[in-house]
CSV table of C-alpha atoms in Angstrom, one decimal:
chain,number,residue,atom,x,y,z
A,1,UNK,CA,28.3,-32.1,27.0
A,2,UNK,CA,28.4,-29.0,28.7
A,3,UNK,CA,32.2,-28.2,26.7
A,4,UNK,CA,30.1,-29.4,23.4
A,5,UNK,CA,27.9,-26.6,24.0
A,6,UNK,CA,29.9,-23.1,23.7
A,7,UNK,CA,31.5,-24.8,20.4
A,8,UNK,CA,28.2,-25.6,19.3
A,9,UNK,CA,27.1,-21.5,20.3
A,10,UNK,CA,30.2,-20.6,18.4
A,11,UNK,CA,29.1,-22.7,15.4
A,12,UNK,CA,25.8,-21.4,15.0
A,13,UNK,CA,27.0,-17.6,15.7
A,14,UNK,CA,29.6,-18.1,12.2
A,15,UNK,CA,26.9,-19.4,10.5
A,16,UNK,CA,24.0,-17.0,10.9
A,17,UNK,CA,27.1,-14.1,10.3
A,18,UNK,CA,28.5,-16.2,6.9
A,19,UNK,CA,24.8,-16.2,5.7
A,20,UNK,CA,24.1,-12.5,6.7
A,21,UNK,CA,27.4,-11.7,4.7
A,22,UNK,CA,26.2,-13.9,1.7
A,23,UNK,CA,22.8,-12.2,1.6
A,24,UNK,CA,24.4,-8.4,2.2
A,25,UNK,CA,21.8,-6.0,1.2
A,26,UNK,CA,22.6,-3.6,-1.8
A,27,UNK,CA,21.1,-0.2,-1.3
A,28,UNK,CA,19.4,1.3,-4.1
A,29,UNK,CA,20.5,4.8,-5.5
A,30,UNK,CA,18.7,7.9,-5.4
A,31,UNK,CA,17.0,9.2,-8.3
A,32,UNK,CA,15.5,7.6,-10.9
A,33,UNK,CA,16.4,4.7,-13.6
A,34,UNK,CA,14.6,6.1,-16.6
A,35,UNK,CA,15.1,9.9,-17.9
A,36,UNK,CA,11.9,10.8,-19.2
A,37,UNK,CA,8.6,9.6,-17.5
A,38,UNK,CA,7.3,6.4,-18.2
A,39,UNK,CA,3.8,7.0,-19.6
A,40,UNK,CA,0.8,8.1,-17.3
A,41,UNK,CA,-2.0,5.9,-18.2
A,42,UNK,CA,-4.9,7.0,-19.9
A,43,UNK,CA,-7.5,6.7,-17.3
A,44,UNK,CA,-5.9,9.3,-14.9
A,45,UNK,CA,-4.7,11.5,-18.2
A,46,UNK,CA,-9.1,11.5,-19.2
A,47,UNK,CA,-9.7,12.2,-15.6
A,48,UNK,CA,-7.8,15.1,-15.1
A,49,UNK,CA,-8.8,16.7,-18.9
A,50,UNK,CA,-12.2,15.7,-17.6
A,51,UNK,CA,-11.9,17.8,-14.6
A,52,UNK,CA,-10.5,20.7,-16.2
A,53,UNK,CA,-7.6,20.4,-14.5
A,54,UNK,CA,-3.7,19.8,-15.0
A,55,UNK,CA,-1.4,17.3,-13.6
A,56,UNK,CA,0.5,20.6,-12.8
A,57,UNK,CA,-2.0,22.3,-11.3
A,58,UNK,CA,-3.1,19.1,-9.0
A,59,UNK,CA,0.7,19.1,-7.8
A,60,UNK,CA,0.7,22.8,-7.3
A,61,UNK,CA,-2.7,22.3,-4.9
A,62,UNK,CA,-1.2,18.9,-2.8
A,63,UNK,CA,2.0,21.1,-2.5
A,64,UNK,CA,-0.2,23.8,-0.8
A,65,UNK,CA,-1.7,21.7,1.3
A,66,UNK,CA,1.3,20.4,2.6
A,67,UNK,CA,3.5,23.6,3.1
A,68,UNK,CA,0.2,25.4,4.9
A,69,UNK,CA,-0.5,22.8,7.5
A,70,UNK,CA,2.8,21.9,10.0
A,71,UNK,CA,0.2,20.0,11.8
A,72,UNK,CA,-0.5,17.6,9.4
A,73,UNK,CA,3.2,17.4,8.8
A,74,UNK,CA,3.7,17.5,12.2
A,75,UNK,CA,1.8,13.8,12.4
A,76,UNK,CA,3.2,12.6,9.1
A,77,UNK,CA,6.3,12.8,10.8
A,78,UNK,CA,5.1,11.3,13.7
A,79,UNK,CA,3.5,8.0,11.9
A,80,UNK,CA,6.5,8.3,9.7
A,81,UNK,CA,8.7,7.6,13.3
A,82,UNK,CA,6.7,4.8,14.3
A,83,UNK,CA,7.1,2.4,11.7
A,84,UNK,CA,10.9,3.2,11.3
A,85,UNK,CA,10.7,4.9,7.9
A,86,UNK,CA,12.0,7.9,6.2
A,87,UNK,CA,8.7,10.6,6.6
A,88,UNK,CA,9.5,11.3,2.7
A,89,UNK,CA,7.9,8.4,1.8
A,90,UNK,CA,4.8,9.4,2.8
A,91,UNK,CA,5.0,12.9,1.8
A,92,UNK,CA,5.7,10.9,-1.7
A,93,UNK,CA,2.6,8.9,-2.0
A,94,UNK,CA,-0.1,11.6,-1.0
A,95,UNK,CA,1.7,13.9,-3.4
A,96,UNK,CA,1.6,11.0,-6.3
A,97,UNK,CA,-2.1,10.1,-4.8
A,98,UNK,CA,-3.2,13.5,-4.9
A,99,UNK,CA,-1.3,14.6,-8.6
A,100,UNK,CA,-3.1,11.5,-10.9
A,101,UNK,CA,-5.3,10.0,-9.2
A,102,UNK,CA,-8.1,12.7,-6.9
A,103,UNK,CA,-7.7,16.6,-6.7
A,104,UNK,CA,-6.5,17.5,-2.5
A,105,UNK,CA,-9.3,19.3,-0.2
A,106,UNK,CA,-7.7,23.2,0.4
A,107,UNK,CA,-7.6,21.8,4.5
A,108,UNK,CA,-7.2,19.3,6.5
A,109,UNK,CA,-10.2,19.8,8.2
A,110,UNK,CA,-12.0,18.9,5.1
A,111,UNK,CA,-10.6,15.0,5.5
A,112,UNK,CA,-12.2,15.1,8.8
A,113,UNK,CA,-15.5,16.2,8.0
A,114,UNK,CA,-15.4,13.3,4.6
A,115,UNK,CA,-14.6,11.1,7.1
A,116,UNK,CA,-17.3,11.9,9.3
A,117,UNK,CA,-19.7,11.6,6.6
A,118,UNK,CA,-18.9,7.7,6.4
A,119,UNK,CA,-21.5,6.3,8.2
A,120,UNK,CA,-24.8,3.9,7.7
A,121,UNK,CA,-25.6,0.5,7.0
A,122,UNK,CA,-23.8,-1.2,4.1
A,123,UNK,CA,-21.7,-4.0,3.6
A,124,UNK,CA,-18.5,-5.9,1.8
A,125,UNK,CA,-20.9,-7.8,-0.1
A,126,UNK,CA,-21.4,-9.0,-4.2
A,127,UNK,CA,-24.3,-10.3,-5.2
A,128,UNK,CA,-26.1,-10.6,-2.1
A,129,UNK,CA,-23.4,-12.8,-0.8
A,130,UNK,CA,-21.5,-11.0,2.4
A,131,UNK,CA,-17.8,-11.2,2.2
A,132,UNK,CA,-17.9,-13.2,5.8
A,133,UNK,CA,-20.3,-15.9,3.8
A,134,UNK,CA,-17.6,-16.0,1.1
A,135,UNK,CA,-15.2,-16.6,2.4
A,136,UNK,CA,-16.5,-19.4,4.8
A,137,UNK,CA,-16.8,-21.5,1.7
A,138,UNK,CA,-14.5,-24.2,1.3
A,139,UNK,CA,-11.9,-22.8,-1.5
A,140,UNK,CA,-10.7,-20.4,1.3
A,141,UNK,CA,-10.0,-23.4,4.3
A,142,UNK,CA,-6.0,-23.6,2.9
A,143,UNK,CA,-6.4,-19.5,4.4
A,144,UNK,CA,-7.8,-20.3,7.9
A,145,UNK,CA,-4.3,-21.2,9.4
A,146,UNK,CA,-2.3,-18.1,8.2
A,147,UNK,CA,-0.5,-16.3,11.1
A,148,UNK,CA,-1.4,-12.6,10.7
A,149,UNK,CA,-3.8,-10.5,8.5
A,150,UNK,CA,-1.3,-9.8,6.3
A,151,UNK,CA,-0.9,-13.5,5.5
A,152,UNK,CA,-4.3,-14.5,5.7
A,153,UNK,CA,-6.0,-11.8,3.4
A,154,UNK,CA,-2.8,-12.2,0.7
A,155,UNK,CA,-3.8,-16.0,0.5
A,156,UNK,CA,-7.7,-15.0,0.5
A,157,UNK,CA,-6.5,-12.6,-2.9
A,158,UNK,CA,-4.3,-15.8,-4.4
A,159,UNK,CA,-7.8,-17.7,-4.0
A,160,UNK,CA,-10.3,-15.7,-5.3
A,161,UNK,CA,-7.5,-15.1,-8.6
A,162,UNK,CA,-7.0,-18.9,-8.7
A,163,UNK,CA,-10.8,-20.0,-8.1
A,164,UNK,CA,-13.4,-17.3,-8.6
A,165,UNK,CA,-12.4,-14.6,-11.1
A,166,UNK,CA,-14.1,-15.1,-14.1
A,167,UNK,CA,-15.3,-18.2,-13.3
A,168,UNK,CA,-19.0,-19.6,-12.3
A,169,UNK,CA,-18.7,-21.5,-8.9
A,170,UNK,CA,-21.8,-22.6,-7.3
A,171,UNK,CA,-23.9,-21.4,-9.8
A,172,UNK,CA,-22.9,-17.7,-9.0
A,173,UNK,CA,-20.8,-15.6,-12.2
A,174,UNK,CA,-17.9,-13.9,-10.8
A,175,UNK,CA,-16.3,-10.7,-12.5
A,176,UNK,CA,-13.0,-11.0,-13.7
A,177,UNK,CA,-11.8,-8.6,-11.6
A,178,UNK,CA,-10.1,-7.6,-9.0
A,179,UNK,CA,-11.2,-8.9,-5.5
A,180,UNK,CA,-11.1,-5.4,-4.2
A,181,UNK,CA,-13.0,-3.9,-6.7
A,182,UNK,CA,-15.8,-7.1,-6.8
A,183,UNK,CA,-16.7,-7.4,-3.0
A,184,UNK,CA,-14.9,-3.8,-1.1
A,185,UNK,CA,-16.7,-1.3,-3.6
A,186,UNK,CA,-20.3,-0.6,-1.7
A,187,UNK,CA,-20.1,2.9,-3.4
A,188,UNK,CA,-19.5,2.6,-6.6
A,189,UNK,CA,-17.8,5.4,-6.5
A,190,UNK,CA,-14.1,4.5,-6.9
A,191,UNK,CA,-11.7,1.5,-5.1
A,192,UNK,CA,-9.4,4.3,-2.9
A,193,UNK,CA,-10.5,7.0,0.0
A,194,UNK,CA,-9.1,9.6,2.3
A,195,UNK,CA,-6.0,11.5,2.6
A,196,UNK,CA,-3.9,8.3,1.4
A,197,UNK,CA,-6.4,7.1,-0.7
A,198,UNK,CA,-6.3,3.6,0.9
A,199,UNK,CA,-8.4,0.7,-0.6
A,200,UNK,CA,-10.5,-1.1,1.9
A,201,UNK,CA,-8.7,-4.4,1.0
A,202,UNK,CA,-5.3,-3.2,1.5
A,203,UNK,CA,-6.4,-2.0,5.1
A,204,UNK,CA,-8.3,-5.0,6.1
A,205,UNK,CA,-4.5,-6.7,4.6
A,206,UNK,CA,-2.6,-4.5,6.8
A,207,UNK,CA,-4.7,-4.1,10.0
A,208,UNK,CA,-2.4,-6.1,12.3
A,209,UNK,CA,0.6,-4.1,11.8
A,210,UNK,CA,-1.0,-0.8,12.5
A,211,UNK,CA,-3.2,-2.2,15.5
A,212,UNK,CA,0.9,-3.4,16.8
A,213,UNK,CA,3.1,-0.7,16.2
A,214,UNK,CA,-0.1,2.4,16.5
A,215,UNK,CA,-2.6,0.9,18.2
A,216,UNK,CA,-5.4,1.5,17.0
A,217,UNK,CA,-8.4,-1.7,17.0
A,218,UNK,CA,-8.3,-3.7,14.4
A,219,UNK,CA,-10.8,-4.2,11.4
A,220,UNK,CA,-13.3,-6.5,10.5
A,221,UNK,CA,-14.3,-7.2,7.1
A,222,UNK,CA,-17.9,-7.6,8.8
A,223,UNK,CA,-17.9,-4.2,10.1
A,224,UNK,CA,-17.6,-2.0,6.3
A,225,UNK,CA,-18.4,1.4,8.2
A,226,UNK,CA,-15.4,0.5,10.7
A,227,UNK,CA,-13.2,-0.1,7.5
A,228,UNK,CA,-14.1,2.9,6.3
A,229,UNK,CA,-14.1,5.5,8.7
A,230,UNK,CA,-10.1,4.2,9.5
A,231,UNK,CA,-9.4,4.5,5.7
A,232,UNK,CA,-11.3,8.2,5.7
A,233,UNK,CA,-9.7,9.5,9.1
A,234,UNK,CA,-6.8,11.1,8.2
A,235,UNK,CA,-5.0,10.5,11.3
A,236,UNK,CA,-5.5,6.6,10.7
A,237,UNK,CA,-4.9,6.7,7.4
A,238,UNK,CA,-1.4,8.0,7.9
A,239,UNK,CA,-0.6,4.7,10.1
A,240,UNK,CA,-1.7,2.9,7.3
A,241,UNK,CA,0.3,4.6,4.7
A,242,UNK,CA,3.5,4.2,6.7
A,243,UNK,CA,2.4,0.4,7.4
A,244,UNK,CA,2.1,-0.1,3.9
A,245,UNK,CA,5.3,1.5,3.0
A,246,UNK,CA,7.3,-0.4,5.6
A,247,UNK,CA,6.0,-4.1,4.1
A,248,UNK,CA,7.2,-2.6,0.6
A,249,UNK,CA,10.7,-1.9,2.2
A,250,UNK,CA,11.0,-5.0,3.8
A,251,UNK,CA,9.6,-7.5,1.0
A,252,UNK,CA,12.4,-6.1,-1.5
A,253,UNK,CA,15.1,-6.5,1.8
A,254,UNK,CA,13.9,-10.0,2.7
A,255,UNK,CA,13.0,-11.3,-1.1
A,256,UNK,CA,15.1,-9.2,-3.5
A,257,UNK,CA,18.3,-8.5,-1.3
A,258,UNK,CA,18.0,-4.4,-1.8
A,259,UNK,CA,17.1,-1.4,0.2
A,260,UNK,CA,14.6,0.6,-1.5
A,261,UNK,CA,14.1,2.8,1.7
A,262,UNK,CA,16.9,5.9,0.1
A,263,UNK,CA,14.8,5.9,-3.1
A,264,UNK,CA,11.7,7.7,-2.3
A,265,UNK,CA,10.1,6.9,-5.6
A,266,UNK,CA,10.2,3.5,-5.5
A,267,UNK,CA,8.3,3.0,-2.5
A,268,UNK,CA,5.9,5.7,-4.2
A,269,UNK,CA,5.7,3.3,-7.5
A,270,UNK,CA,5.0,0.0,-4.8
A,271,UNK,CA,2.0,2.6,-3.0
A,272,UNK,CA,0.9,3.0,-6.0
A,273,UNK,CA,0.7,-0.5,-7.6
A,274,UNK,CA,0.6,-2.7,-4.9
A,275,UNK,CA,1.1,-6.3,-4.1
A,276,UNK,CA,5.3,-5.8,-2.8
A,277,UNK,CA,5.9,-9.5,-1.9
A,278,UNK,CA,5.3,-10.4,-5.7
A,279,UNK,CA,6.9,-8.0,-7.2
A,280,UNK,CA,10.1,-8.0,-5.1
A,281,UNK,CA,9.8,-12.3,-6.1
A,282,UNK,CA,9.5,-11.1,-9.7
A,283,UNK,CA,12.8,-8.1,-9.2
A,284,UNK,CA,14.6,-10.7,-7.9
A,285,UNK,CA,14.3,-13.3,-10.7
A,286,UNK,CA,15.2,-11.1,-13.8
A,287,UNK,CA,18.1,-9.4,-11.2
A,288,UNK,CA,19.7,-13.1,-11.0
A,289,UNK,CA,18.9,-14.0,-14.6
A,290,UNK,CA,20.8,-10.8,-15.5
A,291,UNK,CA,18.2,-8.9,-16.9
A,292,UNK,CA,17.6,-6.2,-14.3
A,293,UNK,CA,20.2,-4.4,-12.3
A,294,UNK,CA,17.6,-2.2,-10.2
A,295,UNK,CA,13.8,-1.9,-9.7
A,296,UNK,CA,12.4,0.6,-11.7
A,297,UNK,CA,9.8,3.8,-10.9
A,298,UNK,CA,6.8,3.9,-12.8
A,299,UNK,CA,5.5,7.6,-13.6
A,300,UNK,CA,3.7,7.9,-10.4
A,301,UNK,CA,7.2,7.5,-8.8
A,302,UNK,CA,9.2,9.2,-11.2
A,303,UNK,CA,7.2,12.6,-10.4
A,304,UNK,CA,8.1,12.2,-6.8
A,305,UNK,CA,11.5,11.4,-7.3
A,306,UNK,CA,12.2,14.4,-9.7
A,307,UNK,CA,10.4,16.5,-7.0
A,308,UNK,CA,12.3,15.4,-4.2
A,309,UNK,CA,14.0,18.5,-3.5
A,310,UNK,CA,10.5,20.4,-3.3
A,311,UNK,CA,9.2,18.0,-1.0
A,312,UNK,CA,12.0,17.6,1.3
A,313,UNK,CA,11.3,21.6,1.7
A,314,UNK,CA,7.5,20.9,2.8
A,315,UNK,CA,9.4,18.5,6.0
């Protein structure tokens, strides 16, 4: 037995390496697929028209803001180095945040005092029922034995899509909607806040990683204030950005068999639209069927991508 086991060893070792070689990683290029911009959506074009404003103009002012302030540079970098990625990335999302979706504050400073502003009594709640009551009914019990936030509050999204959008349960009428927008909206005042305009569902989602690898506490979706004041201060919000980034990288590695981490406006696209786990599922099954070669920026990516040489200046 004790010869069988170093062959065994060896066994196992060419195994793991075949399967590594089988599954080698194909690094996506730089730049973008499509020449011209896809199309920005409507709602973001009425906005900024709304606003008086320019998509141009709204670049111009996040460009400031970055070039002024080396300190908030300074810690984009740093959260940038804590989570392994590329501080680009970042840079990329607060500049495609900040261009179509809300104008930048002139300062820093100004995301600090927002932040501090964040404070009182209200809840994650819709139609009088708290999100902890929600989700303690039984549709959610398949959830309680996920390992991780990250698990457990993708499964709780997959539930209330399956079981409670649009549908009457209980005798209560639910929205077809978004979970986000139905029980993490207490303002009514739009779904995303702070320097990296983070929704409070994709913190609550992401809380474990950033309490590991920053260490700050983690969230409870019976504490809305805490969820907010973590999304609002701009220091936490970076960890969240980069944790957010970093699932995006990996989901398309571990799913799709590419690395999306050279192609800044890809992970800007997955910032901006969310939910990486199914869309690297959905890459990977036109990729094999022979209908897509490479994932694709959408215009919130493309911008970032065709600026890349500007905002590799502003690091």
């Amino acid at each position: 037995m004790r010869q069988l086991f170093p062959v065994l060893a060896l066994a196992a070792a060419l195994f793991v390496q075949s399967q590594t070689t089988a599954l080698a990683i194909d690094v996506v290029p730089a730049g973008n697929r499509n020449a011209e911009q896809p199309a920005i959506p409507g709602a973001s074009v009425r906005r900024t028209k709304g606003n008086k404003t320019s998509f141009d103009a709204k670049y111009q002012k996040v460009r400031d803001l970055l070039s002024g302030d080396r300190q908030l540079t300074g810690k984009i970098r740093a959260a940038a180095g804590k989570y392994g990625i590329d501080p680009i990335h970042i840079v990329g999302a607060i500049v495609g945040e900040h261009t179509y979706n809300v104008d930048a504050y002139d300062r820093l400073q100004s995301y600090y005092v927002k932040a501090a502003s964040y404070t009182g009594n209200f809840r994650f709640a819709y139609d009088g029922e708290a999100i902890g009551d929600f989700l303690k009914r039984p549709q959610f019990s398949e959830c309680e034995g996920k390992k991780g936030s990250y698990a457990q509050w993708t499964c709780r999204e997959n539930v209330w899509n399956r079981s409670f959008s649009g549908k009457t349960v209980d005798g209560t009428s639910f929205p077809r909607n978004r979970f986000s927008a139905v029980f993490f909206q207490p303002f009514y005042a739009g779904q995303t806040f702070g320097l990296g305009q983070i929704n409070p569902l994709t913190a609550l989602t992401l809380t474990d990683d950033v309490a590991r690898f920053s260490g700050y506490k983690p969230l409870d979706e019976n504490d809305a204030a805490g969820v907010y004041q973590a999304i609002m201060d701009p220091d936490i919000s970076l960890a969240y950005m980069a944790a957010a980034i970093r699932r995006s990288i990996d989901a398309y590695k571990k799913i799709a068999g590419v690395d999306i981490s050279k192609n800044p406006g890809l992970t800007a696209t997955l910032y901006n639209i969310g939910n990486p786990d199914a869309r690297a599922a959905a890459f990977a099954a036109r990729r094999a069927a022979g209908e897509a070669t490479w994932p694709e920026e959408n215009y919130y990516g493309w911008l970032v991508n065709d600026k890349l040489d500007d905002l590799r200046s502003l690091l």
